[in-house]
CSV table of C-alpha atoms and ligand atoms in Angstrom, one decimal:
chain,number,residue,atom,x,y,z
G,25,MET,CA,18.6,-16.1,1.0
G,26,GLU,CA,19.1,-14.7,-2.4
G,27,ASN,CA,20.0,-18.0,-3.9
G,28,GLN,CA,16.2,-19.5,-2.5
G,29,ASN,CA,14.6,-16.6,-4.2
G,30,LYS,CA,16.3,-17.0,-7.6
G,31,ASN,CA,13.5,-19.8,-8.8
G,32,LYS,CA,10.5,-18.1,-7.5
G,33,LYS,CA,8.1,-15.7,-8.7
G,34,ARG,CA,8.6,-12.0,-7.4
G,35,ILE,CA,6.4,-9.3,-6.0
G,36,LEU,CA,6.5,-5.8,-5.5
G,37,SER,CA,4.4,-3.0,-3.2
G,38,GLY,CA,4.5,-0.2,-1.6
G,39,VAL,CA,3.3,2.4,0.9
G,40,THR,CA,3.6,6.0,0.6
G,41,PRO,CA,4.8,8.1,4.0
G,42,SER,CA,2.5,11.0,4.0
G,43,GLY,CA,0.9,9.7,7.1
G,44,TYR,CA,0.4,7.5,9.3
G,45,LEU,CA,-0.6,4.0,8.7
G,46,THR,CA,-3.9,2.3,9.2
G,47,ILE,CA,-5.7,-0.8,9.6
G,48,GLY,CA,-6.6,-0.2,6.4
G,49,HIS,CA,-3.0,-0.4,5.3
G,50,ILE,CA,-2.9,-4.2,7.3
G,51,THR,CA,-6.0,-5.3,5.8
G,52,GLY,CA,-5.2,-4.1,2.1
G,53,ALA,CA,-1.9,-4.7,2.1
G,54,LEU,CA,0.6,-5.9,4.4
G,55,ALA,CA,-1.2,-8.8,5.8
G,56,ASN,CA,-0.7,-10.4,2.5
G,57,TRP,CA,2.9,-9.3,2.0
G,58,VAL,CA,3.4,-11.2,5.0
G,59,LYS,CA,1.4,-13.9,3.8
G,60,LEU,CA,3.1,-13.9,0.0
G,61,GLN,CA,6.9,-13.5,1.5
G,62,ASP,CA,7.9,-17.0,1.6
G,63,GLU,CA,6.2,-18.2,-1.7
G,64,PHE,CA,7.2,-15.1,-3.8
G,65,ASP,CA,10.5,-13.1,-4.2
G,66,SER,CA,9.3,-9.7,-2.4
G,67,TYR,CA,10.5,-6.7,-2.3
G,68,PHE,CA,8.9,-3.7,-0.3
G,69,MET,CA,9.6,-0.1,-0.3
G,70,VAL,CA,8.6,3.1,1.4
G,71,ALA,CA,7.4,5.2,-1.5
G,72,ASP,CA,8.8,8.3,-0.7
G,73,LEU,CA,9.2,9.9,-4.1
G,74,HIS,CA,5.2,9.6,-4.1
G,75,ALA,CA,4.5,11.7,-1.0
G,76,ILE,CA,6.2,14.6,-2.3
G,77,THR,CA,3.5,15.1,-4.8
G,78,VAL,CA,1.3,16.6,-1.4
G,79,ARG,CA,3.6,19.2,0.3
G,80,GLN,CA,5.7,17.3,3.2
G,81,VAL,CA,7.5,18.9,6.0
G,82,PRO,CA,11.0,17.9,5.6
G,83,ALA,CA,12.1,16.5,8.8
G,84,ASP,CA,8.4,14.6,8.9
G,85,LEU,CA,9.0,12.7,6.5
G,86,ARG,CA,12.1,11.7,7.1
G,87,GLN,CA,10.9,10.4,10.4
G,88,ARG,CA,7.4,8.8,8.6
G,89,THR,CA,9.9,6.8,6.1
G,90,LEU,CA,11.7,5.1,9.4
G,91,ASP,CA,8.1,4.7,10.9
G,92,THR,CA,6.5,3.0,7.7
G,93,LEU,CA,9.6,0.8,7.5
G,94,ALA,CA,8.9,-0.1,11.2
G,95,PHE,CA,5.5,-0.7,10.5
G,96,PHE,CA,6.4,-3.1,7.8
G,97,LEU,CA,8.4,-5.1,10.1
G,98,ALA,CA,6.0,-4.9,13.1
G,99,ALA,CA,3.4,-6.7,10.9
G,100,GLY,CA,5.7,-9.3,9.9
G,101,ILE,CA,7.8,-8.6,7.1
G,102,ASP,CA,11.1,-10.6,7.8
G,103,PRO,CA,14.1,-8.8,6.3
G,104,ASP,CA,15.8,-11.9,6.2
G,105,LYS,CA,13.4,-13.1,3.0
G,106,SER,CA,12.2,-10.1,1.6
G,107,THR,CA,14.0,-7.1,0.4
G,108,VAL,CA,13.0,-3.7,2.1
G,109,PHE,CA,13.8,-0.6,1.2
G,110,VAL,CA,13.0,3.6,0.8
G,111,GLN,CA,12.4,4.3,-3.0
G,112,SER,CA,14.2,7.9,-3.3
G,113,GLN,CA,17.3,5.2,-2.5
G,114,VAL,CA,17.0,3.7,-6.1
G,115,PRO,CA,17.5,6.4,-8.5
G,116,ALA,CA,16.3,4.0,-11.3
G,117,HIS,CA,12.9,4.6,-10.5
G,118,SER,CA,13.1,8.3,-11.3
G,119,GLU,CA,14.9,7.7,-14.5
G,120,LEU,CA,12.8,4.7,-15.9
G,121,THR,CA,9.9,7.4,-15.1
G,122,TRP,CA,11.2,9.6,-17.8
G,123,VAL,CA,11.3,7.0,-20.5
G,124,LEU,CA,8.2,5.8,-19.8
G,125,SER,CA,6.1,8.9,-19.5
G,126,THR,CA,6.8,9.1,-23.2
G,127,PHE,CA,4.8,5.4,-23.5
G,128,THR,CA,1.6,7.1,-21.4
G,129,GLY,CA,-1.3,8.9,-23.0
G,130,MET,CA,-2.3,12.3,-21.2
G,131,GLY,CA,-5.4,10.7,-21.4
G,132,GLU,CA,-4.6,7.6,-19.8
G,133,CYS,CA,-3.9,9.8,-16.4
G,134,GLN,CA,-6.6,12.3,-16.5
G,135,ARG,CA,-8.7,9.2,-16.3
G,136,MET,CA,-7.0,8.4,-13.3
G,137,THR,CA,-9.7,8.6,-10.0
G,138,GLN,CA,-6.9,9.2,-7.5
G,139,PHE,CA,-6.0,12.1,-9.5
G,140,LYS,CA,-9.7,13.2,-9.6
G,141,ASP,CA,-9.6,12.7,-6.2
G,142,LYS,CA,-6.4,14.0,-5.4
G,143,SER,CA,-6.9,17.5,-7.1
G,144,ALA,CA,-10.2,18.0,-5.8
G,145,LYS,CA,-8.4,18.0,-2.4
G,146,ASN,CA,-5.6,20.0,-3.2
G,147,MET,CA,-6.7,22.2,-5.4
G,148,ASP,CA,-4.0,25.1,-4.7
G,149,ASN,CA,-1.3,22.6,-5.8
G,150,ILE,CA,-2.4,20.7,-8.7
G,151,ASN,CA,1.3,19.5,-9.6
G,152,VAL,CA,2.2,17.5,-12.7
G,153,GLY,CA,3.6,15.1,-10.5
G,154,LEU,CA,0.2,14.2,-9.0
G,155,PHE,CA,-1.0,14.1,-12.5
G,156,SER,CA,2.2,11.4,-13.9
G,157,TYR,CA,2.3,9.8,-10.2
G,158,PRO,CA,0.5,6.4,-11.7
G,159,ILE,CA,3.7,6.5,-14.4
G,160,LEU,CA,6.0,6.3,-11.4
G,161,MET,CA,3.7,3.7,-9.9
G,162,ALA,CA,3.8,1.3,-12.9
G,163,CYS,CA,7.5,2.2,-12.7
G,164,ASP,CA,8.2,0.6,-9.3
G,165,ILE,CA,6.4,-2.5,-10.4
G,166,LEU,CA,8.1,-2.9,-14.1
G,167,LEU,CA,11.6,-2.1,-12.8
G,168,TYR,CA,11.3,-5.5,-10.9
G,169,GLN,CA,9.8,-7.6,-13.4
G,170,ALA,CA,7.0,-8.2,-10.7
G,171,ASP,CA,5.0,-10.9,-11.4
G,172,CYS,CA,2.1,-9.8,-8.5
G,173,VAL,CA,1.6,-6.7,-7.3
G,174,PRO,CA,-0.5,-7.4,-3.4
G,175,VAL,CA,-2.4,-4.0,-2.8
G,176,GLY,CA,-6.1,-2.6,-1.6
G,177,GLN,CA,-9.0,-2.2,-4.1
G,178,ASP,CA,-8.0,1.2,-4.6
G,179,GLN,CA,-4.9,0.8,-6.8
G,180,LYS,CA,-6.2,-1.6,-9.1
G,181,GLN,CA,-6.4,1.4,-11.4
G,182,HIS,CA,-3.2,1.8,-11.5
G,183,LEU,CA,-2.4,-1.7,-12.0
G,184,GLU,CA,-3.9,-1.5,-15.5
G,185,LEU,CA,-2.4,1.3,-16.5
G,186,THR,CA,0.4,-0.5,-15.3
G,187,ARG,CA,-0.2,-3.4,-17.7
G,188,ASN,CA,-1.1,-1.2,-20.5
G,189,ILE,CA,2.7,0.5,-20.6
G,190,ALA,CA,4.1,-3.0,-20.3
G,191,GLN,CA,2.3,-4.1,-23.4
G,192,ARG,CA,3.0,-0.8,-24.7
G,193,PHE,CA,6.5,-1.0,-24.6
G,194,ASN,CA,7.1,-4.6,-25.3
G,195,HIS,CA,4.8,-4.7,-28.4
G,196,HIS,CA,6.9,-1.4,-29.6
G,197,TYR,CA,10.6,-2.8,-28.8
G,198,SER,CA,10.6,-6.2,-27.7
G,199,ASP,CA,9.5,-8.8,-24.6
G,200,THR,CA,11.0,-6.3,-22.3
G,201,PHE,CA,8.9,-6.0,-18.7
G,202,THR,CA,6.3,-8.6,-17.1
G,203,SER,CA,2.9,-7.8,-17.3
G,204,PRO,CA,1.9,-7.7,-13.4
G,205,GLU,CA,-1.2,-9.1,-11.6
G,206,PRO,CA,-2.9,-7.2,-9.1
G,207,PHE,CA,-3.8,-9.3,-5.8
G,208,ILE,CA,-6.4,-8.0,-4.0
G,209,PRO,CA,-8.4,-9.4,-0.7
G,210,LYS,CA,-11.6,-10.3,-0.8
G,211,ILE,CA,-12.1,-9.2,2.7
G,212,GLY,CA,-10.1,-6.1,3.5
G,213,GLY,CA,-9.1,-4.6,0.3
G,214,ARG,CA,-11.7,-1.6,0.8
G,215,ILE,CA,-11.9,-0.5,4.3
G,216,MET,CA,-13.9,2.7,4.7
G,217,SER,CA,-14.1,5.4,6.8
G,218,LEU,CA,-15.9,5.8,10.2
G,219,GLN,CA,-17.2,8.8,9.4
G,220,ASP,CA,-18.2,8.6,5.7
G,221,PRO,CA,-18.4,4.5,5.0
G,222,LYS,CA,-18.8,5.5,1.4
G,223,GLN,CA,-15.4,6.8,1.7
G,224,LYS,CA,-12.2,4.5,1.6
G,225,MET,CA,-10.6,4.9,5.1
G,226,SER,CA,-7.5,6.9,4.5
G,227,LYS,CA,-4.4,8.2,6.8
G,228,SER,CA,-4.9,11.7,5.5
G,229,ASP,CA,-8.6,12.3,6.8
G,230,ALA,CA,-8.7,15.9,8.3
G,231,ASN,CA,-10.8,14.1,10.9
G,232,GLU,CA,-9.1,11.5,13.0
G,233,ASN,CA,-12.1,10.0,14.3
G,234,ALA,CA,-13.0,8.4,10.9
G,235,THR,CA,-9.7,6.7,10.8
G,236,ILE,CA,-7.9,3.8,12.9
G,237,PHE,CA,-4.4,4.3,13.0
G,238,LEU,CA,-2.1,1.5,13.9
G,239,LYS,CA,-0.2,4.0,16.6
G,240,ASP,CA,-3.9,4.4,18.5
G,241,GLU,CA,-3.8,3.1,22.0
G,242,ASP,CA,-7.0,0.5,22.9
G,243,ASP,CA,-9.5,3.2,24.5
G,244,VAL,CA,-8.6,5.7,21.4
G,245,ILE,CA,-9.7,2.3,19.0
G,246,LYS,CA,-12.4,1.5,20.9
G,247,ARG,CA,-14.2,5.1,21.3
G,248,LYS,CA,-13.7,5.6,17.3
G,249,ILE,CA,-15.6,2.5,16.8
G,250,LYS,CA,-18.3,3.2,19.6
G,251,ARG,CA,-18.6,6.7,17.2
G,252,ALA,CA,-18.7,5.3,14.0
G,253,VAL,CA,-21.5,6.5,11.9
G,254,THR,CA,-24.0,3.6,11.0
G,255,ASP,CA,-27.1,3.6,9.1
G,256,SER,CA,-30.7,3.8,11.1
G,257,GLY,CA,-31.4,0.4,10.6
G,258,THR,CA,-31.0,-2.6,14.1
G,259,GLY,CA,-29.7,-6.2,12.9
G,260,ILE,CA,-26.5,-7.0,12.5
G,261,ILE,CA,-27.0,-8.5,9.0
G,262,TYR,CA,-24.1,-7.7,6.3
G,263,ASN,CA,-25.9,-6.0,3.7
G,264,GLU,CA,-23.9,-3.6,1.3
G,265,ASN,CA,-26.6,-0.9,1.1
G,266,ASN,CA,-25.6,-0.8,5.0
G,267,PRO,CA,-22.5,0.7,4.0
G,268,GLY,CA,-21.2,1.6,8.1
G,269,ILE,CA,-22.2,-1.5,9.6
G,270,ALA,CA,-21.4,-4.0,6.6
G,271,ASN,CA,-17.4,-1.8,7.2
G,272,LEU,CA,-17.5,-2.9,11.0
G,273,MET,CA,-18.6,-6.3,10.3
G,274,GLU,CA,-15.4,-6.6,7.6
G,275,LEU,CA,-13.5,-5.5,10.3
G,276,TYR,CA,-14.7,-7.7,13.2
G,277,SER,CA,-14.2,-10.6,10.9
G,278,ILE,CA,-10.5,-9.7,9.9
G,279,ALA,CA,-9.9,-9.4,13.4
G,280,THR,CA,-11.4,-12.4,14.9
G,281,ASN,CA,-11.0,-14.4,11.7
G,282,THR,CA,-14.8,-15.4,11.5
G,283,ASN,CA,-17.1,-14.9,8.4
G,284,TYR,CA,-20.0,-13.2,8.2
G,285,GLU,CA,-22.9,-15.6,8.8
G,286,GLN,CA,-21.0,-16.7,12.0
G,287,ILE,CA,-20.8,-12.7,13.3
G,288,GLU,CA,-24.6,-12.5,12.1
G,289,SER,CA,-25.6,-15.7,14.4
G,290,LYS,CA,-23.2,-14.7,17.0
G,291,PHE,CA,-25.1,-11.5,17.8
G,292,GLU,CA,-28.7,-12.6,16.2
G,293,SER,CA,-29.9,-10.5,19.1
G,294,ALA,CA,-27.5,-8.0,19.7
G,295,GLY,CA,-28.3,-4.0,18.6
G,296,TYR,CA,-25.9,-1.8,17.1
G,297,ALA,CA,-24.4,-0.5,20.1
G,298,GLU,CA,-23.4,-4.1,21.5
G,299,PHE,CA,-21.9,-5.0,18.4
G,300,LYS,CA,-20.1,-1.7,18.2
G,301,GLU,CA,-18.8,-2.5,21.9
G,302,ALA,CA,-17.6,-6.0,20.8
G,303,CYS,CA,-16.3,-4.7,17.5
G,304,GLY,CA,-13.7,-2.1,19.3
G,305,ASN,CA,-12.6,-4.7,21.5
G,306,ALA,CA,-11.6,-7.2,18.8
G,307,VAL,CA,-9.9,-5.0,16.8
G,308,ALA,CA,-8.1,-3.4,19.6
G,309,GLU,CA,-6.9,-6.6,20.6
G,310,PHE,CA,-6.2,-6.8,16.9
G,311,VAL,CA,-4.1,-4.2,16.5
G,312,ALA,CA,-1.9,-4.0,20.2
G,313,PRO,CA,0.5,-6.3,19.1
G,314,ILE,CA,1.1,-4.3,15.7
G,315,ARG,CA,1.4,-1.3,17.6
G,316,GLU,CA,3.5,-2.6,20.7
G,317,LYS,CA,6.1,-4.3,18.4
G,318,PHE,CA,6.4,-0.8,16.4
G,319,LYS,CA,7.2,1.1,19.1
G,320,ASP,CA,10.1,-1.6,20.0
G,321,ILE,CA,11.4,-1.8,17.0
G,322,ARG,CA,11.2,1.9,16.0
G,323,GLN,CA,13.7,2.8,18.4
G,324,ASN,CA,16.1,0.5,17.0
G,325,LYS,CA,17.1,3.2,14.4
G,326,SER,CA,20.8,1.2,13.6
G,327,LEU,CA,18.6,-1.5,12.8
G,328,LEU,CA,16.3,0.6,10.6
G,329,ASN,CA,19.4,1.7,9.0
G,330,GLU,CA,21.2,-1.4,8.4
G,331,ILE,CA,17.9,-2.8,6.7
G,332,ILE,CA,17.7,0.4,4.5
G,333,GLN,CA,21.1,-0.1,3.4
G,334,HIS,CA,21.1,-3.9,2.5
G,335,GLY,CA,17.6,-2.8,0.8
G,336,LYS,CA,19.3,-0.1,-1.0
G,337,GLU,CA,21.9,-2.3,-2.4
G,338,LYS,CA,20.1,-5.3,-3.6
G,339,ALA,CA,16.9,-3.4,-4.7
G,340,GLY,CA,19.7,-1.3,-6.9
G,341,LYS,CA,21.1,-4.5,-8.4
G,342,THR,CA,17.8,-5.3,-9.9
G,343,ALA,CA,16.4,-2.1,-10.8
G,344,PHE,CA,19.6,-1.1,-12.7
G,345,LYS,CA,19.5,-4.3,-14.6
G,346,THR,CA,16.0,-3.8,-16.2
G,347,LEU,CA,16.8,0.3,-16.7
G,348,ARG,CA,19.7,-0.3,-18.7
G,349,LYS,CA,17.7,-2.9,-20.6
G,350,VAL,CA,15.4,-0.3,-21.1
G,351,TYR,CA,18.1,2.1,-22.2
G,352,LYS,CA,19.8,-0.3,-24.9
G,353,LYS,CA,15.8,-0.8,-26.5
G,354,VAL,CA,15.1,2.8,-26.9
G,355,GLY,CA,18.9,3.4,-28.4
G,356,PHE,CA,21.0,5.4,-25.8
G,357,TYR,CA,24.5,5.4,-26.1
G,358,GLN,CA,25.5,2.9,-24.1
G,359,GLY,CA,29.6,3.2,-24.5
S,411,TYM,P1,-1.3,4.0,-0.2
S,411,TYM,O1,0.4,4.4,0.9
S,411,TYM,O2,-2.0,4.6,-0.2
S,411,TYM,O3,-1.5,2.5,0.6
S,411,TYM,C1,-0.7,1.4,0.7
S,411,TYM,C2,-1.6,0.2,0.3
S,411,TYM,O4,-2.1,0.2,1.4
S,411,TYM,C3,-4.0,0.2,0.5
S,411,TYM,N1,-4.9,0.6,1.4
S,411,TYM,C4,-6.4,0.0,2.0
S,411,TYM,N2,-6.5,-1.3,1.5
S,411,TYM,C5,-7.7,-1.1,2.1
S,411,TYM,N3,-8.7,0.0,2.9
S,411,TYM,C6,-8.0,1.3,3.0
S,411,TYM,N4,-8.8,1.8,3.6
S,411,TYM,C7,-6.7,1.6,2.2
S,411,TYM,N5,-6.1,2.5,2.4
S,411,TYM,C8,-4.6,2.0,1.8
S,411,TYM,C9,-3.3,0.5,-0.2
S,411,TYM,O5,-4.4,0.0,-1.5
S,411,TYM,C10,-2.1,0.1,-0.8
S,411,TYM,O6,-1.8,-1.0,-1.6
S,411,TYM,N6,0.7,4.4,-4.7
S,411,TYM,C11,0.6,3.8,-3.7
S,411,TYM,C12,1.9,3.0,-3.2
S,411,TYM,C13,2.6,2.8,-4.3
S,411,TYM,C14,2.9,1.4,-4.6
S,411,TYM,C15,4.0,1.3,-5.6
S,411,TYM,C16,1.6,0.6,-4.6
S,411,TYM,C17,3.8,3.4,-4.7
S,411,TYM,N7,4.4,2.6,-5.6
S,411,TYM,C18,3.5,0.1,-6.4
S,411,TYM,C19,2.0,-1.4,-5.1
S,411,TYM,C20,3.1,-1.2,-6.0
S,411,TYM,C21,-0.2,4.2,-2.4
S,411,TYM,O7,-0.3,5.6,-2.4
S,411,TYM,O8,-0.5,3.9,-1.6
């Protein structure tokens, strides 16, 4: 596989193991990773360094690292085609972050909406890591010279910062980093909370009813969708001003592979209750095979460990190549 990947363009992406994965992780990220893994030389990581910007229980973090990896595989990532690894196992991520933090303005980090949101939610722990997190994310991408980064809408601003840092460094020294393009799906790039459809669906929402987790059983999914907050309208018509029903239509569209026109005509005479029931059934059917595959894979700890070990070596080699180049450019003594 290594040789076959040689002439391909490269992608990199990751998930932070700070909670259970949600349907948004599939629609915004993993589904596209799976589609792209044949065409690109692909690197997918469990971003555990990112997770500790918010306090974690160590044993839980270790378990969720394996859970996240198992969900990658359950969603269709093939470790024979793609390099799958755990971020903290490749020290170059932390090392490059120091160097590129000297190429990032305080104001740039201050402008990140995710920093503003997260610090508002964690008032008792607004740490420097939370602030500089986008620099670490930029390094994740730049270390692998990724051409393209498949992510959800919420990561767009971080990608812009990544491009700025890359261009600034390249301009100051000489061409070193590839400037990456984001790949954000039009449908599924921003799935909203079921309880507050103006907010993104999040794995760390305190209200479990707001989120469809990939571990949820069918009856739980159906119940959550039945209880989803919708506006006071009646018809099943796609309109961004009715974010509750628009979100459910988006989920239904993904789960059944149909477009909004088809949905509108199918449910022309239906009310919200009927549509919610159909949507619950469709989403449950969509999630079930991923959940069941996950349960199977998650039990196979030796397989997961083998993949992690292989990923560490492969990712480590690629990342170290870039880091060495950077150290040379900035003038660190190499012996
Ligand atoms: P994270 O773990 O929050 O989310 C992982 C991926 O899932 C997407 N996503 C969503 N897409 C649509 N609707 C949603 N409700 C939804 N929730 C999450 C995210 O956009 C993301 O693509 N910082 C990153 C992880 C990361 C990373 C990277 C990503 C670390 N280094 C380098 C790409 C490249 C994060 O916390 O994503």
